[in-house]
């Protein structure tokens, strides 16, 4: 196993060789039971960088509001609340308000079931979002000059659309019985400056492992450079080793590299609605019914250049179904973890916690505050991916 340090680009960078690596198994699991911790939901939280890019896993093909207005479709305009289906947006306030992006020609604006988003080039504001079936949507965020009314118009310009390979026994067709399900994707640069992409199956459903793939990525085409360069590995179902049933192996993944070690951060989550637990839609994520329905844990596997690998639960929370994480660095080390949830009818929280703390996350209600700002129901702000701000954020930060 070789891990070589690379140039820093925020959340992850290195030549990380994952061929035949079983992440989470080749190491010592520090906890024997899930250490659930308390968290708070506040009105504001300074730990969320303004300009953070979010994606949402909506699937409707309803007419965008901008199109309805352009066509003077009064019925669609009047049905704004049911018609607007955000795919991508930008956090513009410390209370979690997201400004959805509806303008532009980027394919991401119409993509179904977006699960992840990653920053490719901060200076150029280039991002790639991926869907559960492995479609890639590369786009550039453009922000017009701010006015006295606030942030200028935000649009997404199309760069490329591609497709990630999946195992031969899985299909990328939406209606296929063996449809793949990819909820965790990470992008980074290796030590030579090559763009890389890491993606994996969600797992769960009694599976001991999830498959993992890694390969060089060409953002100009939205595809990997060559299939022969794919490194195949696995992720262990760590929740199952604690005796927990029906937890998803991975709903989010990020990687951090230092000169002496490589760290994999991922989320394993439980969706109790699939087990018959009903949500209390009159309460928030802290209600007892919702704490029984949703549970999540942020995991970390550390692979030192010299020494024994370790696996640990950083934090575990009840009431939230975490589907997005973002690592914030200070002096080359992970300082804090930004967390986004997709809590179905409850909406979505966004928050952060110190990377070296067990629990203690502080959240704000992204979905509720975004609903008040945009007049779009909170259930349509299910956060499934997070990426750091690009240079565009300087126009309103």
mmCIF file of C-alpha atoms in Angstrom:
data_model
loop_
_atom_site.group_PDB
_atom_site.id
_atom_site.type_symbol
_atom_site.label_atom_id
_atom_site.label_comp_id
_atom_site.label_asym_id
_atom_site.label_seq_id
_atom_site.Cartn_x
_atom_site.Cartn_y
_atom_site.Cartn_z
ATOM 1 C CA UNK A 1 0.000 0.000 0.000
ATOM 2 C CA UNK A 2 1.503 3.346 -1.033
ATOM 3 C CA UNK A 3 0.340 6.839 -0.135
ATOM 4 C CA UNK A 4 2.294 9.771 -1.559
ATOM 5 C CA UNK A 5 1.561 13.360 -0.494
ATOM 6 C CA UNK A 6 0.360 15.798 -3.112
ATOM 7 C CA UNK A 7 -0.421 19.469 -3.442
ATOM 8 C CA UNK A 8 -3.153 20.776 -1.171
ATOM 9 C CA UNK A 9 -6.472 21.795 -2.703
ATOM 10 C CA UNK A 10 -8.744 21.967 0.290
ATOM 11 C CA UNK A 11 -10.531 18.705 0.854
ATOM 12 C CA UNK A 12 -8.298 16.046 -0.646
ATOM 13 C CA UNK A 13 -5.205 15.551 -2.767
ATOM 14 C CA UNK A 14 -2.630 12.827 -3.327
ATOM 15 C CA UNK A 15 -1.677 9.733 -5.208
ATOM 16 C CA UNK A 16 -3.913 7.431 -3.168
ATOM 17 C CA UNK A 17 -3.676 3.837 -4.319
ATOM 18 C CA UNK A 18 -6.915 2.042 -3.496
ATOM 19 C CA UNK A 19 -6.478 -1.060 -5.677
ATOM 20 C CA UNK A 20 -7.353 -4.095 -3.533
ATOM 21 C CA UNK A 21 -7.679 -1.874 -0.448
ATOM 22 C CA UNK A 22 -10.575 -2.722 1.890
ATOM 23 C CA UNK A 23 -11.205 0.629 3.570
ATOM 24 C CA UNK A 24 -12.416 0.260 7.136
ATOM 25 C CA UNK A 25 -11.521 -3.403 7.534
ATOM 26 C CA UNK A 26 -7.724 -3.339 7.407
ATOM 27 C CA UNK A 27 -7.475 -1.660 10.800
ATOM 28 C CA UNK A 28 -8.635 -1.661 14.398
ATOM 29 C CA UNK A 29 -12.175 -0.405 15.067
ATOM 30 C CA UNK A 30 -11.897 1.650 18.242
ATOM 31 C CA UNK A 31 -15.583 1.522 19.264
ATOM 32 C CA UNK A 32 -17.683 -1.595 19.771
ATOM 33 C CA UNK A 33 -21.027 0.265 19.852
ATOM 34 C CA UNK A 34 -22.299 3.368 18.084
ATOM 35 C CA UNK A 35 -21.505 6.381 20.339
ATOM 36 C CA UNK A 36 -24.547 8.576 19.725
ATOM 37 C CA UNK A 37 -23.993 12.198 20.790
ATOM 38 C CA UNK A 38 -26.031 15.338 21.316
ATOM 39 C CA UNK A 39 -26.239 18.191 18.825
ATOM 40 C CA UNK A 40 -28.003 21.542 18.680
ATOM 41 C CA UNK A 41 -30.042 23.407 16.069
ATOM 42 C CA UNK A 42 -29.308 27.136 16.245
ATOM 43 C CA UNK A 43 -30.495 30.245 14.435
ATOM 44 C CA UNK A 44 -27.080 30.961 12.930
ATOM 45 C CA UNK A 45 -23.717 29.231 12.730
ATOM 46 C CA UNK A 46 -20.445 30.791 11.590
ATOM 47 C CA UNK A 47 -18.887 27.393 10.877
ATOM 48 C CA UNK A 48 -20.567 27.153 7.459
ATOM 49 C CA UNK A 49 -18.530 28.945 4.751
ATOM 50 C CA UNK A 50 -20.610 31.343 2.683
ATOM 51 C CA UNK A 51 -20.475 30.217 -0.932
ATOM 52 C CA UNK A 52 -20.642 26.513 -0.039
ATOM 53 C CA UNK A 53 -22.168 24.701 -3.021
ATOM 54 C CA UNK A 54 -24.997 22.224 -2.360
ATOM 55 C CA UNK A 55 -26.769 19.690 -4.552
ATOM 56 C CA UNK A 56 -30.215 18.208 -3.946
ATOM 57 C CA UNK A 57 -31.564 14.820 -5.032
ATOM 58 C CA UNK A 58 -34.805 16.006 -6.646
ATOM 59 C CA UNK A 59 -36.127 13.958 -9.548
ATOM 60 C CA UNK A 60 -39.002 15.956 -11.070
ATOM 61 C CA UNK A 61 -38.962 17.231 -14.634
ATOM 62 C CA UNK A 62 -41.391 20.064 -13.891
ATOM 63 C CA UNK A 63 -40.946 23.357 -15.720
ATOM 64 C CA UNK A 64 -38.377 25.727 -14.133
ATOM 65 C CA UNK A 65 -39.802 28.997 -12.833
ATOM 66 C CA UNK A 66 -37.566 31.056 -15.128
ATOM 67 C CA UNK A 67 -38.943 29.186 -18.141
ATOM 68 C CA UNK A 68 -42.540 29.632 -16.993
ATOM 69 C CA UNK A 69 -42.015 33.368 -16.577
ATOM 70 C CA UNK A 70 -40.355 33.656 -19.984
ATOM 71 C CA UNK A 71 -43.320 31.878 -21.578
ATOM 72 C CA UNK A 72 -45.885 33.758 -19.434
ATOM 73 C CA UNK A 73 -47.266 30.402 -18.316
ATOM 74 C CA UNK A 74 -49.582 31.737 -15.600
ATOM 75 C CA UNK A 75 -50.535 28.278 -14.383
ATOM 76 C CA UNK A 76 -46.899 27.322 -13.849
ATOM 77 C CA UNK A 77 -46.089 30.675 -12.278
ATOM 78 C CA UNK A 78 -49.033 30.308 -9.931
ATOM 79 C CA UNK A 79 -47.802 26.830 -9.085
ATOM 80 C CA UNK A 80 -44.311 28.031 -8.212
ATOM 81 C CA UNK A 81 -44.249 26.256 -4.886
ATOM 82 C CA UNK A 82 -44.955 22.843 -6.464
ATOM 83 C CA UNK A 83 -42.998 23.475 -9.650
ATOM 84 C CA UNK A 84 -39.558 24.610 -8.514
ATOM 85 C CA UNK A 85 -37.180 21.694 -7.993
ATOM 86 C CA UNK A 86 -33.687 22.902 -7.023
ATOM 87 C CA UNK A 87 -30.763 20.805 -8.246
ATOM 88 C CA UNK A 88 -27.861 22.991 -7.167
ATOM 89 C CA UNK A 89 -27.538 26.082 -4.982
ATOM 90 C CA UNK A 90 -25.180 28.268 -2.969
ATOM 91 C CA UNK A 91 -25.255 29.039 0.774
ATOM 92 C CA UNK A 92 -25.557 32.825 1.112
ATOM 93 C CA UNK A 93 -26.229 33.296 4.839
ATOM 94 C CA UNK A 94 -25.007 31.863 8.149
ATOM 95 C CA UNK A 95 -28.563 30.735 8.913
ATOM 96 C CA UNK A 96 -28.238 28.218 6.068
ATOM 97 C CA UNK A 97 -30.208 30.009 3.355
ATOM 98 C CA UNK A 98 -29.474 28.502 -0.041
ATOM 99 C CA UNK A 99 -29.932 30.477 -3.230
ATOM 100 C CA UNK A 100 -30.975 27.870 -5.846
ATOM 101 C CA UNK A 101 -29.470 28.130 -9.318
ATOM 102 C CA UNK A 102 -32.110 27.989 -12.046
ATOM 103 C CA UNK A 103 -30.365 30.075 -14.731
ATOM 104 C CA UNK A 104 -27.859 28.820 -17.275
ATOM 105 C CA UNK A 105 -27.434 26.007 -19.778
ATOM 106 C CA UNK A 106 -25.652 23.465 -17.550
ATOM 107 C CA UNK A 107 -26.943 19.889 -17.667
ATOM 108 C CA UNK A 108 -26.775 19.775 -13.863
ATOM 109 C CA UNK A 109 -29.842 22.030 -13.702
ATOM 110 C CA UNK A 110 -32.025 19.206 -15.043
ATOM 111 C CA UNK A 111 -30.164 16.213 -13.590
ATOM 112 C CA UNK A 112 -32.160 13.646 -11.623
ATOM 113 C CA UNK A 113 -31.062 12.302 -8.224
ATOM 114 C CA UNK A 114 -27.838 14.259 -7.716
ATOM 115 C CA UNK A 115 -25.816 12.721 -4.895
ATOM 116 C CA UNK A 116 -22.449 14.508 -4.768
ATOM 117 C CA UNK A 117 -20.641 17.642 -5.878
ATOM 118 C CA UNK A 118 -16.917 18.357 -5.928
ATOM 119 C CA UNK A 119 -14.718 21.361 -6.593
ATOM 120 C CA UNK A 120 -12.452 20.946 -9.629
ATOM 121 C CA UNK A 121 -10.932 24.443 -9.954
ATOM 122 C CA UNK A 122 -11.573 27.111 -7.308
ATOM 123 C CA UNK A 123 -10.153 29.985 -9.356
ATOM 124 C CA UNK A 124 -12.305 29.101 -12.369
ATOM 125 C CA UNK A 125 -15.378 28.108 -10.289
ATOM 126 C CA UNK A 126 -15.561 24.690 -11.953
ATOM 127 C CA UNK A 127 -17.463 21.865 -10.254
ATOM 128 C CA UNK A 128 -18.584 18.339 -11.057
ATOM 129 C CA UNK A 129 -21.813 16.848 -9.722
ATOM 130 C CA UNK A 130 -22.677 13.157 -9.931
ATOM 131 C CA UNK A 131 -25.945 11.239 -9.840
ATOM 132 C CA UNK A 132 -26.865 7.925 -8.231
ATOM 133 C CA UNK A 133 -26.424 6.206 -11.599
ATOM 134 C CA UNK A 134 -22.950 7.642 -12.160
ATOM 135 C CA UNK A 135 -23.742 10.451 -14.578
ATOM 136 C CA UNK A 136 -21.312 13.359 -14.281
ATOM 137 C CA UNK A 137 -22.258 16.999 -14.837
ATOM 138 C CA UNK A 138 -19.378 19.470 -15.066
ATOM 139 C CA UNK A 139 -20.342 23.127 -14.773
ATOM 140 C CA UNK A 140 -19.048 26.593 -13.999
ATOM 141 C CA UNK A 141 -20.740 28.925 -11.516
ATOM 142 C CA UNK A 142 -21.102 32.544 -12.644
ATOM 143 C CA UNK A 143 -22.232 35.314 -10.282
ATOM 144 C CA UNK A 144 -23.201 38.725 -11.613
ATOM 145 C CA UNK A 145 -22.020 41.805 -9.757
ATOM 146 C CA UNK A 146 -23.945 42.351 -6.531
ATOM 147 C CA UNK A 147 -26.554 45.095 -6.442
ATOM 148 C CA UNK A 148 -28.102 47.121 -3.637
ATOM 149 C CA UNK A 149 -30.692 44.346 -3.424
ATOM 150 C CA UNK A 150 -28.048 41.753 -2.499
ATOM 151 C CA UNK A 151 -26.283 38.921 -4.336
ATOM 152 C CA UNK A 152 -26.283 39.202 -8.128
ATOM 153 C CA UNK A 153 -27.798 36.585 -10.422
ATOM 154 C CA UNK A 154 -26.168 33.163 -10.090
ATOM 155 C CA UNK A 155 -26.043 30.898 -13.144
ATOM 156 C CA UNK A 156 -24.458 27.591 -14.143
ATOM 157 C CA UNK A 157 -22.607 27.281 -17.455
ATOM 158 C CA UNK A 158 -22.318 23.850 -19.066
ATOM 159 C CA UNK A 159 -18.884 22.293 -19.566
ATOM 160 C CA UNK A 160 -19.440 18.553 -20.008
ATOM 161 C CA UNK A 161 -21.630 15.558 -19.255
ATOM 162 C CA UNK A 162 -20.206 12.056 -18.869
ATOM 163 C CA UNK A 163 -20.684 8.629 -17.323
ATOM 164 C CA UNK A 164 -18.697 6.751 -14.682
ATOM 165 C CA UNK A 165 -18.214 2.988 -15.211
ATOM 166 C CA UNK A 166 -19.843 0.583 -12.760
ATOM 167 C CA UNK A 167 -19.375 -3.154 -12.076
ATOM 168 C CA UNK A 168 -20.497 -5.464 -14.870
ATOM 169 C CA UNK A 169 -23.380 -6.870 -12.818
ATOM 170 C CA UNK A 170 -24.885 -3.405 -12.277
ATOM 171 C CA UNK A 171 -26.721 -1.121 -14.706
ATOM 172 C CA UNK A 172 -26.721 2.657 -15.131
ATOM 173 C CA UNK A 173 -30.283 2.560 -16.524
ATOM 174 C CA UNK A 174 -32.783 4.125 -14.152
ATOM 175 C CA UNK A 175 -35.505 1.475 -14.485
ATOM 176 C CA UNK A 176 -33.195 -1.565 -14.482
ATOM 177 C CA UNK A 177 -33.707 -4.144 -11.746
ATOM 178 C CA UNK A 178 -29.948 -4.172 -11.125
ATOM 179 C CA UNK A 179 -29.581 -0.368 -11.186
ATOM 180 C CA UNK A 180 -26.409 0.859 -9.547
ATOM 181 C CA UNK A 181 -26.650 3.219 -6.567
ATOM 182 C CA UNK A 182 -23.731 5.624 -6.064
ATOM 183 C CA UNK A 183 -24.077 8.034 -3.141
ATOM 184 C CA UNK A 184 -20.388 8.711 -2.424
ATOM 185 C CA UNK A 185 -17.991 10.430 -4.841
ATOM 186 C CA UNK A 186 -14.849 12.484 -4.201
ATOM 187 C CA UNK A 187 -12.614 14.456 -6.576
ATOM 188 C CA UNK A 188 -9.010 15.429 -5.931
ATOM 189 C CA UNK A 189 -5.619 15.989 -7.589
ATOM 190 C CA UNK A 190 -2.770 13.512 -7.303
ATOM 191 C CA UNK A 191 0.859 14.457 -6.701
ATOM 192 C CA UNK A 192 1.381 15.160 -10.421
ATOM 193 C CA UNK A 193 -1.592 17.529 -10.614
ATOM 194 C CA UNK A 194 -3.794 14.963 -12.378
ATOM 195 C CA UNK A 195 -7.502 15.271 -11.592
ATOM 196 C CA UNK A 196 -8.753 12.078 -9.962
ATOM 197 C CA UNK A 197 -12.210 10.809 -9.069
ATOM 198 C CA UNK A 198 -13.197 8.222 -6.440
ATOM 199 C CA UNK A 199 -16.664 6.662 -6.506
ATOM 200 C CA UNK A 200 -18.386 3.727 -4.852
ATOM 201 C CA UNK A 201 -21.602 1.769 -4.389
ATOM 202 C CA UNK A 202 -23.899 2.682 -1.495
ATOM 203 C CA UNK A 203 -23.954 -0.833 -0.112
ATOM 204 C CA UNK A 204 -26.189 -1.866 2.749
ATOM 205 C CA UNK A 205 -29.050 -4.321 2.244
ATOM 206 C CA UNK A 206 -27.058 -6.998 4.029
ATOM 207 C CA UNK A 207 -23.907 -6.491 1.954
ATOM 208 C CA UNK A 208 -20.630 -6.901 3.823
ATOM 209 C CA UNK A 209 -18.764 -4.613 1.426
ATOM 210 C CA UNK A 210 -19.275 -1.832 -1.094
ATOM 211 C CA UNK A 211 -17.187 -1.689 -4.252
ATOM 212 C CA UNK A 212 -14.885 1.312 -4.754
ATOM 213 C CA UNK A 213 -13.368 2.664 -7.976
ATOM 214 C CA UNK A 214 -10.733 5.330 -8.540
ATOM 215 C CA UNK A 215 -9.362 6.689 -11.836
ATOM 216 C CA UNK A 216 -7.931 9.798 -13.538
ATOM 217 C CA UNK A 217 -10.705 12.232 -14.491
ATOM 218 C CA UNK A 218 -10.964 14.568 -17.483
ATOM 219 C CA UNK A 219 -13.359 17.318 -16.460
ATOM 220 C CA UNK A 220 -13.451 18.675 -20.027
ATOM 221 C CA UNK A 221 -15.260 15.506 -21.156
ATOM 222 C CA UNK A 222 -16.851 14.479 -17.854
ATOM 223 C CA UNK A 223 -15.322 10.994 -18.171
ATOM 224 C CA UNK A 224 -12.382 9.088 -16.747
ATOM 225 C CA UNK A 225 -9.350 9.086 -19.047
ATOM 226 C CA UNK A 226 -9.030 5.297 -19.508
ATOM 227 C CA UNK A 227 -10.929 2.366 -18.019
ATOM 228 C CA UNK A 228 -7.734 0.315 -17.748
ATOM 229 C CA UNK A 229 -6.532 2.787 -15.105
ATOM 230 C CA UNK A 230 -9.414 2.072 -12.725
ATOM 231 C CA UNK A 231 -8.264 0.937 -9.274
ATOM 232 C CA UNK A 232 -10.807 -1.420 -7.728
ATOM 233 C CA UNK A 233 -11.186 -1.790 -3.967
ATOM 234 C CA UNK A 234 -13.852 -2.164 -1.280
ATOM 235 C CA UNK A 235 -15.353 -0.416 1.741
ATOM 236 C CA UNK A 236 -16.299 -2.547 4.734
ATOM 237 C CA UNK A 237 -19.747 -2.331 6.320
ATOM 238 C CA UNK A 238 -18.533 -1.020 9.682
ATOM 239 C CA UNK A 239 -22.051 -0.598 11.092
ATOM 240 C CA UNK A 240 -22.677 -4.310 10.596
ATOM 241 C CA UNK A 241 -19.605 -5.128 12.707
ATOM 242 C CA UNK A 242 -21.382 -3.336 15.572
ATOM 243 C CA UNK A 243 -24.464 -5.507 15.118
ATOM 244 C CA UNK A 244 -26.517 -2.790 13.399
ATOM 245 C CA UNK A 245 -28.866 -3.879 10.627
ATOM 246 C CA UNK A 246 -30.001 -2.090 7.472
ATOM 247 C CA UNK A 247 -27.422 0.694 7.625
ATOM 248 C CA UNK A 248 -26.056 1.982 4.316
ATOM 249 C CA UNK A 249 -22.315 1.456 3.932
ATOM 250 C CA UNK A 250 -21.630 4.915 2.546
ATOM 251 C CA UNK A 251 -23.763 7.963 1.802
ATOM 252 C CA UNK A 252 -20.791 10.371 1.534
ATOM 253 C CA UNK A 253 -16.989 10.157 1.266
ATOM 254 C CA UNK A 254 -14.011 12.522 1.431
ATOM 255 C CA UNK A 255 -10.258 11.955 1.568
ATOM 256 C CA UNK A 256 -7.491 13.900 3.309
ATOM 257 C CA UNK A 257 -3.769 13.336 2.796
ATOM 258 C CA UNK A 258 -0.793 14.401 4.858
ATOM 259 C CA UNK A 259 2.835 13.447 4.409
ATOM 260 C CA UNK A 260 2.611 10.775 7.091
ATOM 261 C CA UNK A 261 -0.880 9.395 6.570
ATOM 262 C CA UNK A 262 -4.029 9.215 4.464
ATOM 263 C CA UNK A 263 -7.469 9.626 6.051
ATOM 264 C CA UNK A 264 -10.761 8.448 4.579
ATOM 265 C CA UNK A 265 -13.890 10.101 5.997
ATOM 266 C CA UNK A 266 -17.276 8.603 5.178
ATOM 267 C CA UNK A 267 -20.843 8.436 6.460
ATOM 268 C CA UNK A 268 -22.835 5.323 7.214
ATOM 269 C CA UNK A 269 -26.553 6.002 7.652
ATOM 270 C CA UNK A 270 -29.832 4.381 8.658
ATOM 271 C CA UNK A 271 -33.112 5.276 6.942
ATOM 272 C CA UNK A 272 -35.786 3.993 9.287
ATOM 273 C CA UNK A 273 -38.618 4.956 6.951
ATOM 274 C CA UNK A 274 -37.588 1.875 4.971
ATOM 275 C CA UNK A 275 -38.136 -0.134 8.173
ATOM 276 C CA UNK A 276 -41.578 1.346 8.816
ATOM 277 C CA UNK A 277 -40.664 4.174 11.204
ATOM 278 C CA UNK A 278 -42.973 7.135 10.557
ATOM 279 C CA UNK A 279 -41.638 10.682 10.713
ATOM 280 C CA UNK A 280 -43.132 13.283 13.024
ATOM 281 C CA UNK A 281 -43.547 16.091 10.511
ATOM 282 C CA UNK A 282 -44.779 18.433 13.257
ATOM 283 C CA UNK A 283 -41.492 18.123 15.091
ATOM 284 C CA UNK A 284 -37.897 18.742 14.102
ATOM 285 C CA UNK A 285 -34.979 16.320 13.894
ATOM 286 C CA UNK A 286 -34.692 16.237 17.705
ATOM 287 C CA UNK A 287 -38.128 14.680 18.288
ATOM 288 C CA UNK A 288 -38.104 11.115 19.622
ATOM 289 C CA UNK A 289 -39.955 9.707 16.601
ATOM 290 C CA UNK A 290 -37.461 11.241 14.187
ATOM 291 C CA UNK A 291 -34.485 10.117 16.274
ATOM 292 C CA UNK A 292 -35.763 6.569 15.861
ATOM 293 C CA UNK A 293 -36.239 7.044 12.110
ATOM 294 C CA UNK A 294 -32.876 8.513 11.099
ATOM 295 C CA UNK A 295 -29.390 7.762 12.399
ATOM 296 C CA UNK A 296 -25.948 8.555 10.971
ATOM 297 C CA UNK A 297 -22.293 8.110 11.847
ATOM 298 C CA UNK A 298 -19.201 9.887 10.510
ATOM 299 C CA UNK A 299 -16.412 7.330 10.182
ATOM 300 C CA UNK A 300 -12.673 7.739 9.685
ATOM 301 C CA UNK A 301 -10.042 5.234 8.581
ATOM 302 C CA UNK A 302 -6.423 6.321 8.964
ATOM 303 C CA UNK A 303 -3.639 4.666 6.969
ATOM 304 C CA UNK A 304 -0.206 5.784 8.185
ATOM 305 C CA UNK A 305 2.815 5.434 5.926
ATOM 306 C CA UNK A 306 4.416 3.539 8.814
ATOM 307 C CA UNK A 307 2.240 1.867 11.432
ATOM 308 C CA UNK A 308 -1.078 0.090 11.937
ATOM 309 C CA UNK A 309 -4.271 1.394 10.302
ATOM 310 C CA UNK A 310 -7.121 2.450 12.577
ATOM 311 C CA UNK A 311 -10.874 2.834 12.112
ATOM 312 C CA UNK A 312 -13.082 4.953 14.350
ATOM 313 C CA UNK A 313 -16.465 6.596 14.685
ATOM 314 C CA UNK A 314 -15.886 10.345 14.876
ATOM 315 C CA UNK A 315 -19.505 11.115 15.736
ATOM 316 C CA UNK A 316 -22.927 9.485 15.591
ATOM 317 C CA UNK A 317 -26.235 11.366 15.598
ATOM 318 C CA UNK A 318 -29.905 10.422 15.804
ATOM 319 C CA UNK A 319 -32.651 12.266 13.928
ATOM 320 C CA UNK A 320 -30.530 13.160 10.890
ATOM 321 C CA UNK A 321 -29.765 11.200 7.724
ATOM 322 C CA UNK A 322 -26.389 12.658 6.775
ATOM 323 C CA UNK A 323 -25.700 12.479 3.045
ATOM 324 C CA UNK A 324 -23.011 15.142 2.613
ATOM 325 C CA UNK A 325 -19.736 16.021 4.311
ATOM 326 C CA UNK A 326 -17.045 18.575 3.506
ATOM 327 C CA UNK A 327 -13.630 18.848 5.173
ATOM 328 C CA UNK A 328 -12.225 22.229 6.193
ATOM 329 C CA UNK A 329 -8.469 22.469 6.693
ATOM 330 C CA UNK A 330 -6.153 24.592 8.788
ATOM 331 C CA UNK A 331 -2.363 24.363 8.308
ATOM 332 C CA UNK A 332 -2.761 21.246 6.190
ATOM 333 C CA UNK A 333 -4.832 19.327 8.732
ATOM 334 C CA UNK A 334 -8.573 18.715 8.920
ATOM 335 C CA UNK A 335 -9.906 21.275 11.368
ATOM 336 C CA UNK A 336 -13.673 20.814 11.073
ATOM 337 C CA UNK A 337 -16.292 18.836 9.203
ATOM 338 C CA UNK A 338 -19.262 20.487 7.497
ATOM 339 C CA UNK A 339 -22.320 18.228 7.529
ATOM 340 C CA UNK A 340 -25.479 18.216 5.407
ATOM 341 C CA UNK A 341 -28.546 16.035 5.954
ATOM 342 C CA UNK A 342 -31.367 14.834 3.723
ATOM 343 C CA UNK A 343 -34.206 14.216 6.134
ATOM 344 C CA UNK A 344 -36.939 13.689 3.555
ATOM 345 C CA UNK A 345 -40.164 15.397 4.691
ATOM 346 C CA UNK A 346 -38.346 17.122 7.548
ATOM 347 C CA UNK A 347 -36.098 18.976 5.100
ATOM 348 C CA UNK A 348 -32.390 19.428 5.696
ATOM 349 C CA UNK A 349 -29.915 20.679 8.287
ATOM 350 C CA UNK A 350 -26.418 22.015 7.615
ATOM 351 C CA UNK A 351 -23.811 22.440 10.296
ATOM 352 C CA UNK A 352 -20.311 21.608 11.430
ATOM 353 C CA UNK A 353 -18.290 20.082 14.217
ATOM 354 C CA UNK A 354 -14.601 20.023 15.199
ATOM 355 C CA UNK A 355 -12.782 17.178 13.477
ATOM 356 C CA UNK A 356 -11.222 15.988 16.731
ATOM 357 C CA UNK A 357 -14.431 16.037 18.783
ATOM 358 C CA UNK A 358 -16.898 13.233 19.441
ATOM 359 C CA UNK A 359 -20.240 14.827 18.738
ATOM 360 C CA UNK A 360 -21.165 18.417 19.480
ATOM 361 C CA UNK A 361 -22.317 19.409 15.996
ATOM 362 C CA UNK A 362 -24.057 22.761 15.624
ATOM 363 C CA UNK A 363 -26.689 22.869 12.879
ATOM 364 C CA UNK A 364 -28.967 25.444 11.302
ATOM 365 C CA UNK A 365 -32.183 24.640 9.463
ATOM 366 C CA UNK A 366 -31.165 24.992 5.828
ATOM 367 C CA UNK A 367 -34.470 23.766 4.442
ATOM 368 C CA UNK A 368 -36.797 25.881 6.595
ATOM 369 C CA UNK A 369 -34.826 29.099 6.158
ATOM 370 C CA UNK A 370 -34.402 28.461 2.443
ATOM 371 C CA UNK A 371 -38.162 27.867 2.173
ATOM 372 C CA UNK A 372 -38.865 31.269 3.724
ATOM 373 C CA UNK A 373 -36.383 32.953 1.389
ATOM 374 C CA UNK A 374 -37.338 31.171 -1.851
ATOM 375 C CA UNK A 375 -40.993 30.129 -1.295
ATOM 376 C CA UNK A 376 -40.039 26.539 -2.138
ATOM 377 C CA UNK A 377 -41.149 23.729 0.228
ATOM 378 C CA UNK A 378 -38.469 22.568 2.644
ATOM 379 C CA UNK A 379 -38.844 18.938 1.527
ATOM 380 C CA UNK A 380 -37.246 19.944 -1.781
ATOM 381 C CA UNK A 381 -34.013 20.978 -0.078
ATOM 382 C CA UNK A 382 -32.690 17.505 0.748
ATOM 383 C CA UNK A 383 -28.936 18.147 0.786
ATOM 384 C CA UNK A 384 -27.051 15.265 -0.844
ATOM 385 C CA UNK A 385 -23.685 16.879 -1.589
ATOM 386 C CA UNK A 386 -21.447 19.752 -0.457
ATOM 387 C CA UNK A 387 -18.398 21.418 -2.024
ATOM 388 C CA UNK A 388 -16.177 24.336 -0.971
ATOM 389 C CA UNK A 389 -16.734 27.884 -2.246
ATOM 390 C CA UNK A 390 -14.950 28.943 -5.411
ATOM 391 C CA UNK A 391 -13.587 32.378 -6.208
ATOM 392 C CA UNK A 392 -17.117 33.546 -7.031
ATOM 393 C CA UNK A 393 -17.908 33.714 -3.312
ATOM 394 C CA UNK A 394 -15.706 36.789 -2.914
ATOM 395 C CA UNK A 395 -18.421 38.811 -4.675
ATOM 396 C CA UNK A 396 -20.762 38.491 -1.715
ATOM 397 C CA UNK A 397 -18.710 37.319 1.261
#
